[in-house]
Amino acid sequence: MHAPSEITTVNSSLAKSVIRSEDLVKKVTYWKLDLDTILDGLIPDPLPESVGKDNAIHHLNIIIFGKPNTGKSTLAESLAQALARRYGLGNVKALRATRDLPALFENFDKLFKRFRKPPKAILLFADDMTKALKKLSGTVGVKDSNGQLQKMRKVDYWLDKWYDIRGELFKRGMRQGLVIMVAALHRFYGGDIDLRADADLLLVRSTGTPGTFDANKVEKMLGPVVYYAMRQHEVDALRDRKELAWTAYVAKTGSGVFRVPRPPVTSKRLLQNVGSSETVEETAVEVVEPAKKTVAEPSKKSVVEGKLANQPKPGRGKWGRRFIMASGVLAILYLAYYYIWPLLPK
Protein backbone atom coordinates (compact mmCIF):
# COMPACT_ATOMS: atom_id res chain seq x y z
CA MET A 1 0.00 0.00 0.00
CA HIS A 2 1.35 3.38 -1.01
CA ALA A 3 0.75 6.38 1.18
CA PRO A 4 -1.65 8.92 -0.33
CA SER A 5 0.18 11.75 -2.07
CA GLU A 6 -0.33 15.33 -1.03
CA ILE A 7 -2.60 17.56 -3.09
CA THR A 8 -0.58 20.06 -5.07
CA THR A 9 -2.12 23.49 -5.58
CA VAL A 10 -2.04 24.54 -9.22
CA ASN A 11 -2.10 28.21 -10.11
CA SER A 12 -3.77 28.05 -13.52
CA SER A 13 -6.24 30.30 -15.29
CA LEU A 14 -8.14 27.20 -16.41
CA ALA A 15 -8.69 26.10 -12.81
CA LYS A 16 -10.04 29.40 -11.49
CA SER A 17 -13.61 29.71 -10.30
CA VAL A 18 -16.17 30.10 -13.03
CA ILE A 19 -18.30 32.68 -11.26
CA ARG A 20 -16.59 35.77 -9.90
CA SER A 21 -19.64 37.35 -8.29
CA GLU A 22 -23.05 35.72 -7.98
CA ASP A 23 -24.74 39.08 -7.49
CA LEU A 24 -23.40 40.38 -10.80
CA VAL A 25 -24.43 37.19 -12.58
CA LYS A 26 -28.00 37.47 -11.30
CA LYS A 27 -28.22 40.98 -12.72
CA VAL A 28 -27.46 39.78 -16.26
CA THR A 29 -29.61 36.62 -16.11
CA TYR A 30 -33.08 37.29 -17.51
CA TRP A 31 -35.67 34.60 -16.90
CA LYS A 32 -38.53 36.41 -18.65
CA LEU A 33 -36.61 37.74 -21.65
CA ASP A 34 -37.33 36.16 -25.05
CA LEU A 35 -36.33 36.55 -28.70
CA ASP A 36 -39.40 38.62 -29.51
CA THR A 37 -38.41 41.26 -26.96
CA ILE A 38 -34.83 41.41 -28.23
CA LEU A 39 -36.01 41.77 -31.84
CA ASP A 40 -38.36 44.57 -30.75
CA GLY A 41 -35.31 46.69 -30.01
CA LEU A 42 -33.70 45.94 -33.38
CA ILE A 43 -36.62 46.02 -35.84
CA PRO A 44 -38.56 49.26 -36.39
CA ASP A 45 -42.33 49.06 -36.09
CA PRO A 46 -43.75 49.80 -38.57
CA LEU A 47 -41.14 48.91 -41.16
CA PRO A 48 -39.96 51.74 -43.45
CA GLU A 49 -42.00 52.16 -46.63
CA SER A 50 -40.46 52.73 -50.04
CA VAL A 51 -41.23 55.97 -51.85
CA GLY A 52 -40.91 55.57 -55.60
CA LYS A 53 -37.80 53.56 -56.40
CA ASP A 54 -36.24 54.01 -52.96
CA ASN A 55 -34.65 50.94 -51.34
CA ALA A 56 -36.26 50.87 -47.89
CA ILE A 57 -35.38 47.27 -46.96
CA HIS A 58 -34.39 46.99 -43.30
CA HIS A 59 -31.37 44.73 -42.78
CA LEU A 60 -30.15 42.82 -39.72
CA ASN A 61 -26.94 40.82 -39.45
CA ILE A 62 -27.01 38.11 -36.76
CA ILE A 63 -24.21 35.76 -35.72
CA ILE A 64 -24.81 32.53 -33.81
CA PHE A 65 -21.60 31.28 -32.23
CA GLY A 66 -21.09 27.90 -30.62
CA LYS A 67 -19.27 24.63 -30.93
CA PRO A 68 -20.90 21.81 -32.94
CA ASN A 69 -24.10 20.27 -31.55
CA THR A 70 -25.03 23.22 -29.35
CA GLY A 71 -28.32 24.04 -31.08
CA LYS A 72 -27.32 26.77 -33.54
CA SER A 73 -29.70 25.51 -36.24
CA THR A 74 -32.51 25.23 -33.70
CA LEU A 75 -31.86 28.82 -32.66
CA ALA A 76 -32.13 29.95 -36.29
CA GLU A 77 -35.47 28.15 -36.55
CA SER A 78 -36.62 30.00 -33.43
CA LEU A 79 -35.70 33.29 -35.14
CA ALA A 80 -37.78 32.34 -38.18
CA GLN A 81 -40.76 31.47 -36.00
CA ALA A 82 -40.40 34.78 -34.16
CA LEU A 83 -40.74 36.54 -37.53
CA ALA A 84 -43.81 34.43 -38.35
CA ARG A 85 -45.45 35.52 -35.10
CA ARG A 86 -44.68 39.12 -35.99
CA TYR A 87 -45.72 39.26 -39.67
CA GLY A 88 -47.75 36.11 -40.27
CA LEU A 89 -46.71 32.72 -41.57
CA GLY A 90 -47.50 33.52 -45.20
CA ASN A 91 -45.40 36.69 -45.20
CA VAL A 92 -42.13 35.09 -44.04
CA LYS A 93 -39.73 33.04 -46.16
CA ALA A 94 -36.65 31.39 -44.69
CA LEU A 95 -33.84 29.58 -46.52
CA ARG A 96 -31.07 27.48 -45.04
CA ALA A 97 -27.88 26.29 -46.72
CA THR A 98 -25.36 24.06 -44.96
CA ARG A 99 -21.72 24.70 -45.91
CA ASP A 100 -22.94 26.10 -49.24
CA LEU A 101 -23.06 29.90 -49.33
CA PRO A 102 -23.72 30.24 -53.11
CA ALA A 103 -26.87 28.11 -52.77
CA LEU A 104 -28.63 30.87 -50.82
CA PHE A 105 -28.30 33.34 -53.68
CA GLU A 106 -28.77 30.82 -56.48
CA ASN A 107 -32.21 29.97 -55.06
CA PHE A 108 -33.38 33.59 -54.93
CA ASP A 109 -34.92 33.46 -58.38
CA LYS A 110 -36.85 30.28 -57.53
CA LEU A 111 -38.07 31.92 -54.33
CA PHE A 112 -39.45 35.02 -56.06
CA LYS A 113 -40.97 33.20 -59.04
CA ARG A 114 -43.44 31.43 -56.75
CA PHE A 115 -44.94 34.67 -55.42
CA ARG A 116 -46.71 37.54 -57.11
CA LYS A 117 -45.14 39.99 -54.69
CA PRO A 118 -42.04 39.75 -52.48
CA PRO A 119 -42.53 38.48 -48.92
CA LYS A 120 -42.55 40.95 -46.06
CA ALA A 121 -39.65 39.29 -44.23
CA ILE A 122 -36.83 37.05 -45.46
CA LEU A 123 -34.39 35.09 -43.31
CA LEU A 124 -31.26 33.61 -44.89
CA PHE A 125 -29.38 31.15 -42.70
CA ALA A 126 -25.83 30.13 -43.61
CA ASP A 127 -25.29 27.06 -41.46
CA ASP A 128 -21.64 26.34 -40.66
CA MET A 129 -20.34 29.47 -42.34
CA THR A 130 -16.85 28.57 -41.11
CA LYS A 131 -16.58 25.60 -43.49
CA ALA A 132 -18.63 27.29 -46.21
CA LEU A 133 -15.97 30.00 -46.60
CA LYS A 134 -13.15 27.45 -46.65
CA LYS A 135 -14.81 25.65 -49.57
CA LEU A 136 -14.79 28.82 -51.70
CA SER A 137 -11.39 28.46 -53.31
CA GLY A 138 -10.36 29.74 -56.71
CA THR A 139 -11.50 32.76 -58.70
CA VAL A 140 -14.47 33.90 -60.78
CA GLY A 141 -14.69 36.27 -63.73
CA VAL A 142 -16.40 39.59 -62.97
CA LYS A 143 -16.95 42.51 -65.36
CA ASP A 144 -15.84 45.91 -64.12
CA SER A 145 -17.44 49.28 -64.90
CA ASN A 146 -15.65 49.37 -68.26
CA GLY A 147 -16.92 45.95 -69.28
CA GLN A 148 -13.53 44.34 -68.84
CA LEU A 149 -13.41 40.84 -67.37
CA GLN A 150 -11.49 40.76 -64.10
CA LYS A 151 -10.65 37.85 -61.81
CA MET A 152 -12.01 37.93 -58.27
CA ARG A 153 -11.61 35.50 -55.41
CA LYS A 154 -14.71 33.36 -54.89
CA VAL A 155 -14.81 34.03 -51.16
CA ASP A 156 -14.78 37.81 -51.78
CA TYR A 157 -17.37 37.50 -54.56
CA TRP A 158 -19.95 35.68 -52.42
CA LEU A 159 -19.23 37.71 -49.29
CA ASP A 160 -19.90 40.88 -51.29
CA LYS A 161 -23.34 39.50 -52.11
CA TRP A 162 -23.83 38.64 -48.43
CA TYR A 163 -23.04 42.19 -47.31
CA ASP A 164 -24.98 43.78 -50.19
CA ILE A 165 -28.08 41.68 -49.64
CA ARG A 166 -30.32 44.75 -49.87
CA GLY A 167 -29.04 45.39 -53.38
CA GLU A 168 -29.52 41.74 -54.38
CA LEU A 169 -33.13 41.81 -53.22
CA PHE A 170 -33.72 45.19 -54.87
CA LYS A 171 -32.67 43.71 -58.22
CA ARG A 172 -35.40 41.10 -57.84
CA GLY A 173 -38.19 43.58 -57.21
CA MET A 174 -38.18 43.91 -53.42
CA ARG A 175 -38.42 47.56 -52.32
CA GLN A 176 -39.34 47.34 -48.65
CA GLY A 177 -39.61 44.83 -45.86
CA LEU A 178 -37.10 43.04 -43.66
CA VAL A 179 -34.16 40.76 -44.40
CA ILE A 180 -32.20 39.00 -41.66
CA MET A 181 -28.87 37.37 -42.45
CA VAL A 182 -27.93 34.67 -39.94
CA ALA A 183 -24.46 33.10 -39.95
CA ALA A 184 -23.64 30.14 -37.71
CA LEU A 185 -19.97 29.99 -36.72
CA HIS A 186 -18.04 27.58 -34.53
CA ARG A 187 -14.75 29.43 -34.99
CA PHE A 188 -13.78 33.09 -35.09
CA TYR A 189 -10.10 32.39 -35.68
CA GLY A 190 -9.15 32.76 -39.34
CA GLY A 191 -12.65 33.90 -40.32
CA ASP A 192 -13.79 37.08 -42.02
CA ILE A 193 -13.48 39.93 -39.53
CA ASP A 194 -16.36 41.87 -41.10
CA LEU A 195 -18.81 39.13 -40.11
CA ARG A 196 -18.42 39.86 -36.41
CA ALA A 197 -17.61 43.57 -36.84
CA ASP A 198 -20.92 44.27 -38.62
CA ALA A 199 -23.11 42.06 -36.42
CA ASP A 200 -26.25 43.72 -35.06
CA LEU A 201 -26.88 40.80 -32.71
CA LEU A 202 -24.55 38.12 -31.36
CA LEU A 203 -26.07 34.95 -29.92
CA VAL A 204 -23.67 32.62 -28.10
CA ARG A 205 -24.45 28.98 -27.32
CA SER A 206 -20.98 28.09 -26.01
CA THR A 207 -18.09 30.21 -24.75
CA GLY A 208 -15.24 28.15 -26.19
CA THR A 209 -12.19 26.69 -24.52
CA PRO A 210 -10.74 29.17 -21.99
CA GLY A 211 -7.51 30.77 -23.11
CA THR A 212 -8.07 30.27 -26.84
CA PHE A 213 -8.51 32.98 -29.46
CA ASP A 214 -12.24 32.30 -29.82
CA ALA A 215 -12.90 32.34 -26.07
CA ASN A 216 -11.05 35.63 -25.68
CA LYS A 217 -13.02 37.21 -28.53
CA VAL A 218 -16.33 36.00 -27.13
CA GLU A 219 -15.43 37.34 -23.68
CA LYS A 220 -14.56 40.75 -25.11
CA MET A 221 -17.78 40.91 -27.11
CA LEU A 222 -20.06 39.74 -24.28
CA GLY A 223 -18.24 41.36 -21.41
CA PRO A 224 -16.72 39.41 -18.49
CA VAL A 225 -19.90 39.17 -16.39
CA VAL A 226 -22.14 37.82 -19.17
CA TYR A 227 -19.32 35.57 -20.36
CA TYR A 228 -18.86 33.88 -16.98
CA ALA A 229 -22.61 33.63 -16.47
CA MET A 230 -22.85 31.71 -19.74
CA ARG A 231 -19.94 29.50 -18.72
CA GLN A 232 -21.77 28.59 -15.53
CA HIS A 233 -24.82 27.47 -17.50
CA GLU A 234 -22.56 25.38 -19.74
CA VAL A 235 -21.20 23.61 -16.67
CA ASP A 236 -24.73 23.04 -15.35
CA ALA A 237 -25.79 21.64 -18.74
CA LEU A 238 -23.40 18.73 -18.23
CA ARG A 239 -25.77 17.51 -15.51
CA ASP A 240 -29.07 18.91 -16.77
CA ARG A 241 -29.81 19.20 -20.50
CA LYS A 242 -32.46 21.83 -19.84
CA GLU A 243 -29.61 24.25 -19.24
CA LEU A 244 -28.75 24.03 -22.95
CA ALA A 245 -31.57 26.49 -23.63
CA TRP A 246 -29.56 29.33 -22.09
CA THR A 247 -28.14 31.74 -24.66
CA ALA A 248 -25.90 34.75 -24.18
CA TYR A 249 -26.57 37.79 -26.32
CA VAL A 250 -25.14 41.21 -26.98
CA ALA A 251 -26.62 43.99 -29.10
CA LYS A 252 -26.75 47.77 -29.16
CA THR A 253 -29.74 47.55 -26.84
CA GLY A 254 -27.94 45.56 -24.14
CA SER A 255 -26.51 42.17 -23.20
CA GLY A 256 -27.27 39.28 -20.90
CA VAL A 257 -28.25 35.62 -20.68
CA PHE A 258 -31.74 34.34 -21.46
CA ARG A 259 -33.50 31.10 -22.33
CA VAL A 260 -34.52 30.08 -25.86
CA PRO A 261 -36.68 26.93 -25.65
CA ARG A 262 -36.59 24.46 -28.52
CA PRO A 263 -39.42 24.91 -31.04
CA PRO A 264 -42.29 22.46 -30.53
CA VAL A 265 -41.87 19.22 -32.43
CA THR A 266 -45.41 19.51 -33.78
CA SER A 267 -44.82 22.94 -35.32
CA LYS A 268 -44.01 23.24 -39.01
CA ARG A 269 -40.39 24.02 -39.83
CA LEU A 270 -40.01 27.34 -41.60
CA LEU A 271 -36.39 26.95 -42.69
CA GLN A 272 -36.30 25.49 -46.19
CA ASN A 273 -33.11 23.58 -46.99
CA VAL A 274 -31.41 24.50 -50.25
CA GLY A 275 -28.14 23.40 -51.79
CA SER A 276 -26.34 20.20 -50.89
CA SER A 277 -24.82 19.19 -47.59
CA GLU A 278 -21.74 17.01 -47.14
CA THR A 279 -23.87 14.31 -45.51
CA VAL A 280 -26.07 13.98 -48.59
CA GLU A 281 -23.05 13.93 -50.88
CA GLU A 282 -21.37 11.15 -48.92
CA THR A 283 -24.54 9.05 -49.02
CA ALA A 284 -24.81 9.54 -52.76
CA VAL A 285 -21.23 8.41 -53.28
CA GLU A 286 -21.59 5.28 -51.18
CA VAL A 287 -25.00 4.10 -52.34
CA VAL A 288 -25.91 5.57 -55.71
CA GLU A 289 -22.62 5.89 -57.54
CA PRO A 290 -21.77 2.15 -57.86
CA ALA A 291 -25.14 1.54 -59.51
CA LYS A 292 -24.53 4.39 -61.93
CA LYS A 293 -21.06 3.14 -62.74
CA THR A 294 -22.35 -0.07 -64.31
CA VAL A 295 -24.59 1.95 -66.59
CA ALA A 296 -22.47 4.98 -67.35
CA GLU A 297 -19.12 3.17 -67.66
CA PRO A 298 -19.72 -0.31 -69.18
CA SER A 299 -16.80 -2.53 -70.11
CA LYS A 300 -15.46 -2.71 -73.66
CA LYS A 301 -16.82 -6.24 -74.08
CA SER A 302 -20.34 -5.19 -73.16
CA VAL A 303 -20.13 -2.25 -75.57
CA VAL A 304 -19.17 -4.53 -78.48
CA GLU A 305 -21.84 -7.08 -77.58
CA GLY A 306 -24.41 -4.34 -77.33
CA LYS A 307 -23.50 -2.98 -80.75
CA LEU A 308 -23.72 -6.45 -82.31
CA ALA A 309 -27.04 -7.16 -80.64
CA ASN A 310 -28.50 -3.83 -81.68
CA GLN A 311 -27.12 -3.98 -85.22
CA PRO A 312 -30.06 -4.13 -87.68
CA LYS A 313 -30.36 -7.28 -89.76
CA PRO A 314 -30.19 -6.86 -93.53
CA GLY A 315 -33.69 -6.62 -94.92
CA ARG A 316 -34.95 -9.06 -97.60
CA GLY A 317 -37.53 -7.94 -100.12
CA LYS A 318 -40.36 -10.01 -101.62
CA TRP A 319 -38.45 -10.84 -104.81
CA GLY A 320 -35.38 -11.81 -102.85
CA ARG A 321 -37.33 -14.40 -100.90
CA ARG A 322 -38.84 -15.80 -104.13
CA PHE A 323 -35.40 -16.10 -105.72
CA ILE A 324 -34.09 -18.08 -102.76
CA MET A 325 -37.11 -20.41 -102.83
CA ALA A 326 -36.75 -20.99 -106.58
CA SER A 327 -33.05 -21.73 -106.22
CA GLY A 328 -33.83 -24.31 -103.54
CA VAL A 329 -36.43 -26.04 -105.73
CA LEU A 330 -34.06 -26.20 -108.71
CA ALA A 331 -31.31 -27.68 -106.52
CA ILE A 332 -33.66 -30.42 -105.30
CA LEU A 333 -34.78 -31.25 -108.88
CA TYR A 334 -31.16 -31.39 -110.06
CA LEU A 335 -30.18 -33.85 -107.33
CA ALA A 336 -33.26 -35.98 -107.98
CA TYR A 337 -32.55 -36.15 -111.74
CA TYR A 338 -28.96 -37.37 -111.37
CA TYR A 339 -29.24 -39.64 -108.30
CA ILE A 340 -32.83 -40.80 -107.93
CA TRP A 341 -34.09 -40.99 -111.56
CA PRO A 342 -31.58 -43.71 -112.70
CA LEU A 343 -32.70 -45.98 -109.84
CA LEU A 344 -36.33 -45.96 -110.85
CA PRO A 345 -37.51 -49.08 -112.84
CA LYS A 346 -38.10 -48.45 -116.53
PDB file of N, CA and C in Angstrom, residues 65-68 70 204-208 218 230 234:
ATOM      1  N   PHE A  65     -22.899  31.905 -32.481  1.00  0.00           N
ATOM      2  CA  PHE A  65     -21.599  31.279 -32.231  1.00  0.00           C
ATOM      3  C   PHE A  65     -21.763  30.125 -31.249  1.00  0.00           C
ATOM      4  N   GLY A  66     -21.066  29.043 -31.527  1.00  0.00           N
ATOM      5  CA  GLY A  66     -21.091  27.900 -30.621  1.00  0.00           C
ATOM      6  C   GLY A  66     -20.405  26.708 -31.250  1.00  0.00           C
ATOM      7  N   LYS A  67     -19.906  25.839 -30.425  1.00  0.00           N
ATOM      8  CA  LYS A  67     -19.269  24.632 -30.931  1.00  0.00           C
ATOM      9  C   LYS A  67     -20.324  23.724 -31.559  1.00  0.00           C
ATOM     10  N   PRO A  68     -19.915  22.702 -32.314  1.00  0.00           N
ATOM     11  CA  PRO A  68     -20.901  21.811 -32.943  1.00  0.00           C
ATOM     12  C   PRO A  68     -21.832  21.163 -31.918  1.00  0.00           C
ATOM     13  N   THR A  70     -24.556  22.379 -30.451  1.00  0.00           N
ATOM     14  CA  THR A  70     -25.031  23.219 -29.347  1.00  0.00           C
ATOM     15  C   THR A  70     -26.361  23.889 -29.668  1.00  0.00           C
ATOM     16  N   VAL A 204     -24.750  33.547 -28.449  1.00  0.00           N
ATOM     17  CA  VAL A 204     -23.672  32.622 -28.098  1.00  0.00           C
ATOM     18  C   VAL A 204     -24.273  31.412 -27.394  1.00  0.00           C
ATOM     19  N   ARG A 205     -23.987  30.216 -27.935  1.00  0.00           N
ATOM     20  CA  ARG A 205     -24.448  28.980 -27.316  1.00  0.00           C
ATOM     21  C   ARG A 205     -23.342  28.263 -26.554  1.00  0.00           C
ATOM     22  N   SER A 206     -22.091  28.632 -26.786  1.00  0.00           N
ATOM     23  CA  SER A 206     -20.977  28.087 -26.009  1.00  0.00           C
ATOM     24  C   SER A 206     -19.852  29.112 -26.013  1.00  0.00           C
ATOM     25  N   THR A 207     -19.105  29.164 -24.924  1.00  0.00           N
ATOM     26  CA  THR A 207     -18.092  30.208 -24.749  1.00  0.00           C
ATOM     27  C   THR A 207     -16.731  29.817 -25.284  1.00  0.00           C
ATOM     28  N   GLY A 208     -16.538  28.573 -25.675  1.00  0.00           N
ATOM     29  CA  GLY A 208     -15.239  28.151 -26.186  1.00  0.00           C
ATOM     30  C   GLY A 208     -14.301  27.713 -25.076  1.00  0.00           C
ATOM     31  N   VAL A 218     -14.970  36.060 -27.650  1.00  0.00           N
ATOM     32  CA  VAL A 218     -16.334  35.998 -27.126  1.00  0.00           C
ATOM     33  C   VAL A 218     -16.432  36.760 -25.809  1.00  0.00           C
ATOM     34  N   MET A 230     -22.590  32.729 -18.722  1.00  0.00           N
ATOM     35  CA  MET A 230     -22.852  31.712 -19.737  1.00  0.00           C
ATOM     36  C   MET A 230     -22.009  30.470 -19.486  1.00  0.00           C
ATOM     37  N   GLU A 234     -23.160  26.487 -18.996  1.00  0.00           N
ATOM     38  CA  GLU A 234     -22.558  25.376 -19.737  1.00  0.00           C
ATOM     39  C   GLU A 234     -22.146  24.257 -18.792  1.00  0.00           C
TER      40      GLU A 234
END
